[in-house]
CSV table of C-alpha atoms in Angstrom, one decimal:
chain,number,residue,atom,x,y,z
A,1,UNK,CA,-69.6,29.4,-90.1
A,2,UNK,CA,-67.6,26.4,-89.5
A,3,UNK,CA,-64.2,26.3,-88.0
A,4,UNK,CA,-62.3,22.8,-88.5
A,5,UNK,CA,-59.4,21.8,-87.3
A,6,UNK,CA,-57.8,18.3,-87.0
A,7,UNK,CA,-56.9,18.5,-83.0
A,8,UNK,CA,-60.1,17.5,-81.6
A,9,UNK,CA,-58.5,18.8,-77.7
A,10,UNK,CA,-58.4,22.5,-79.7
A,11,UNK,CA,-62.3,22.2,-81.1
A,12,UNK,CA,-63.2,21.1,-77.6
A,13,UNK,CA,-61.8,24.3,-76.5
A,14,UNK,CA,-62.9,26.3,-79.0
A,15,UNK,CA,-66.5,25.1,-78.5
A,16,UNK,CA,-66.2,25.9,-74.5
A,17,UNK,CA,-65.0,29.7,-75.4
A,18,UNK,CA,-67.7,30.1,-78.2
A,19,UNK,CA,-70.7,28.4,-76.6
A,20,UNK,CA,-73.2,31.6,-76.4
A,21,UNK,CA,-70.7,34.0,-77.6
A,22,UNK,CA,-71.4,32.8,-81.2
A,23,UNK,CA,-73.9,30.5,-81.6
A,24,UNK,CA,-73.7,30.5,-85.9
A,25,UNK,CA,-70.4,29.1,-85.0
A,26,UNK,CA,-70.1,25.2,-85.5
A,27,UNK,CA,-66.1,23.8,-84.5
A,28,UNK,CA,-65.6,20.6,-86.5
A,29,UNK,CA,-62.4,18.2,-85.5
A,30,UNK,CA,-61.5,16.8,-88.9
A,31,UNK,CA,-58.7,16.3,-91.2
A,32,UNK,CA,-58.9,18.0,-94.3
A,33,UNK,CA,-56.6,15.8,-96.4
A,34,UNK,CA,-58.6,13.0,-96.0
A,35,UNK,CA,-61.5,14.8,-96.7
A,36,UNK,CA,-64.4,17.0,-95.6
A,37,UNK,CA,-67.6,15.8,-95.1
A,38,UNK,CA,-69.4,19.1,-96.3
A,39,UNK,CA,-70.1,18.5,-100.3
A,40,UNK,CA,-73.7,18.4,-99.9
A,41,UNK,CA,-73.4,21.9,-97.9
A,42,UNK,CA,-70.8,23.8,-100.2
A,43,UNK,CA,-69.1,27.1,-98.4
A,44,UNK,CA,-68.9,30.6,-99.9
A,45,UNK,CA,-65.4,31.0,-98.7
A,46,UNK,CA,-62.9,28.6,-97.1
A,47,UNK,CA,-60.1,30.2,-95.5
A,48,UNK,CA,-56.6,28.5,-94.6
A,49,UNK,CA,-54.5,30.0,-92.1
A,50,UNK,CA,-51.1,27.9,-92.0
A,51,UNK,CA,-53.1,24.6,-92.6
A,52,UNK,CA,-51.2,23.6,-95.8
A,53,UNK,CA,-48.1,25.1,-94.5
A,54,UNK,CA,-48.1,22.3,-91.5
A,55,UNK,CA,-49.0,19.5,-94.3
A,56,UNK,CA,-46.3,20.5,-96.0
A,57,UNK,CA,-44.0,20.1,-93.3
A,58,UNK,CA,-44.5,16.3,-93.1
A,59,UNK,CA,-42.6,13.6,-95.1
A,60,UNK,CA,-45.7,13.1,-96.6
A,61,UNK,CA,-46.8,16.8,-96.9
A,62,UNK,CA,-46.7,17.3,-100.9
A,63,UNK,CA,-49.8,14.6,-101.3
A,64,UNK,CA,-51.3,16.0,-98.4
A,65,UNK,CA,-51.3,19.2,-99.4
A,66,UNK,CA,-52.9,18.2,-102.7
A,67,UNK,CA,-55.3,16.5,-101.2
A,68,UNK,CA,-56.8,18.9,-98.8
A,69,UNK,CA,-56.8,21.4,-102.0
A,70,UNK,CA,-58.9,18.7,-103.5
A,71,UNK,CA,-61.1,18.9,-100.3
A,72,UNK,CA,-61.4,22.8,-100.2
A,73,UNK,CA,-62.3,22.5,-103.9
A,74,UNK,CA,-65.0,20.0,-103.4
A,75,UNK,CA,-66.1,22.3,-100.6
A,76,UNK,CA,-66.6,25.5,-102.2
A,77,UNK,CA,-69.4,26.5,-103.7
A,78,UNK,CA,-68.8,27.6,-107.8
A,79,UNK,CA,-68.6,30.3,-108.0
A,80,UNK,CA,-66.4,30.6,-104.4
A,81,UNK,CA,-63.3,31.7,-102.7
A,82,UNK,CA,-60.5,29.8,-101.6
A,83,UNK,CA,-58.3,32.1,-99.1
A,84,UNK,CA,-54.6,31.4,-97.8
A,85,UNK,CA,-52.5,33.1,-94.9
A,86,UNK,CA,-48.8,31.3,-95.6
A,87,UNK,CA,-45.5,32.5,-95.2
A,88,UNK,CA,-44.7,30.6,-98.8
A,89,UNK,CA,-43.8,32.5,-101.7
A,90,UNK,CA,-45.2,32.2,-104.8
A,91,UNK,CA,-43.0,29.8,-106.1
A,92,UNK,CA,-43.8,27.7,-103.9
A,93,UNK,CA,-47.1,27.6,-103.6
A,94,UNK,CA,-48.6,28.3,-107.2
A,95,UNK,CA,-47.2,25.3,-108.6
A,96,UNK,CA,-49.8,23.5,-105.9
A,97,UNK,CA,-52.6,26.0,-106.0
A,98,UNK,CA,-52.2,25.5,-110.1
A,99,UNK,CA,-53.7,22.1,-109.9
A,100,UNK,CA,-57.0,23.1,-109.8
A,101,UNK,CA,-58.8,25.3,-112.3
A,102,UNK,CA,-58.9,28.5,-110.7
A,103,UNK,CA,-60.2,31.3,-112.7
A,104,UNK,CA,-57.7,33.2,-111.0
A,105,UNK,CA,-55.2,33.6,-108.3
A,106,UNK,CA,-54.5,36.8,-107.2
A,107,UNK,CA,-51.1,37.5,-104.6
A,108,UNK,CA,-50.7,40.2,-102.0
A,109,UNK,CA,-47.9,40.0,-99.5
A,110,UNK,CA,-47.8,41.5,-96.3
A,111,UNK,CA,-44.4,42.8,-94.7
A,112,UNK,CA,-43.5,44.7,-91.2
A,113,UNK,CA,-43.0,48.4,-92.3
A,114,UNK,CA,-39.0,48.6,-93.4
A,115,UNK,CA,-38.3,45.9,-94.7
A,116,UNK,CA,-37.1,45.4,-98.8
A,117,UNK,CA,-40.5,45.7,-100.0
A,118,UNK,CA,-40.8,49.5,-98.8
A,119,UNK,CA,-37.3,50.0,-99.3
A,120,UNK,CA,-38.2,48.9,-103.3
A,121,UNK,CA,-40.3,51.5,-103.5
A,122,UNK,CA,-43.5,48.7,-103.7
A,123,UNK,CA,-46.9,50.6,-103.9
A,124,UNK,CA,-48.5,49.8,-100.3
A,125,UNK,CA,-51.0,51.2,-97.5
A,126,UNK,CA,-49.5,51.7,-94.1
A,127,UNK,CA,-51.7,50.2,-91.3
A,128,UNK,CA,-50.1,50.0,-88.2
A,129,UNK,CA,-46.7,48.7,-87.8
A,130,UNK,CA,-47.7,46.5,-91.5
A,131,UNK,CA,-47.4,46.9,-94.9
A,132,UNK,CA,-49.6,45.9,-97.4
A,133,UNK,CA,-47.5,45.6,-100.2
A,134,UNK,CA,-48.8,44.9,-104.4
A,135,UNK,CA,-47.0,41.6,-105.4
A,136,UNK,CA,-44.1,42.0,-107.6
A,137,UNK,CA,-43.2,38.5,-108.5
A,138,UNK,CA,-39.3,39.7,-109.1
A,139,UNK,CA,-39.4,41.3,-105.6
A,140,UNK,CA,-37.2,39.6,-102.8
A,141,UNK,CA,-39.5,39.5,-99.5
A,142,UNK,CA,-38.2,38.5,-95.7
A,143,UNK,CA,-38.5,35.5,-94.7
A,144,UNK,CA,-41.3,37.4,-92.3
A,145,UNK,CA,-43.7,38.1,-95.4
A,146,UNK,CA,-47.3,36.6,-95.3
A,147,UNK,CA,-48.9,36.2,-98.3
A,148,UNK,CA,-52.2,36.5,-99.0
A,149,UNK,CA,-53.6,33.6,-102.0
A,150,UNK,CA,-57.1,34.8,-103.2
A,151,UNK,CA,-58.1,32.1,-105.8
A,152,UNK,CA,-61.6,32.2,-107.4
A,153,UNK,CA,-63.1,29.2,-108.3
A,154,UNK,CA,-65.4,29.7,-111.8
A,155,UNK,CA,-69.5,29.4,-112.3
A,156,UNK,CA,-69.5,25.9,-113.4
């Protein structure tokens, strides 16, 4: 498993805390929108946890973006899984995860227990104090909704 991250102060910390604790753990300082060094040793399963939300946020943050899905594309192995954690909705992230050829994206969203999603009657499991809700695309979700991308990248 390789965790990457472009602060090379938070993989220096992240390889003090780990060191013995999980030693199939390598922590990589890297930026993913100018590419990942990995292509000739292609992942399973990436996972993105706010990454392309931060790109995003920059003036430059739509070619960025694009980019690092070029990256995590390169990355993963075919056939392979491409997972996002993001707090943006599907319209505005599909147009950006449609770039690529996918053989499919599936949604789930992720509410606190409550909110519109249970109030719309949206099939979900209970865990705690969230909601695991089945995407409606004509459902309104809080602005505290996580969604969930699971795109699946085709045996080429």
């Amino acid at each position: 498993m390789t965790a990457v991250h472009s602060s090379s102060s938070l993989i220096q910390s992240w390889r003090q805390k780990h060191t013995g604790s999980r030693p199939t753990l390598s922590c990589q300082a890297a930026d993913i929108a100018e590419g990942l060094a990995f292509e000739h040793l292609p992942y399973t399963a990436i996972i993105d946890k706010g990454t392309l939300d931060g790109l995003l946020c920059k003036e430059s943050g739509l070619q960025e973006a694009q980019a690092a899905l070029s990256s995590v594309w390169s990355n993963l192995k075919s056939p392979g899984t491409f997972i996002m954690f993001t707090h943006g909705p599907p319209s505005l992230r599909m147009p950006l995860l449609s770039q690529q050829k996918w053989s499919s994206v599936t949604v789930k969203v992720i509410v606190p227990v409550g909110t519109a999603a249970a109030a719309a009657g949206a099939p979900a499991t209970t865990a705690g104090r969230l909601q695991v809700a089945a995407m409606d695309p004509n459902a309104a979700y809080p602005a505290s909704a996580t969604y969930i991308y699971i795109c699946k990248k085709p045996y080429v």
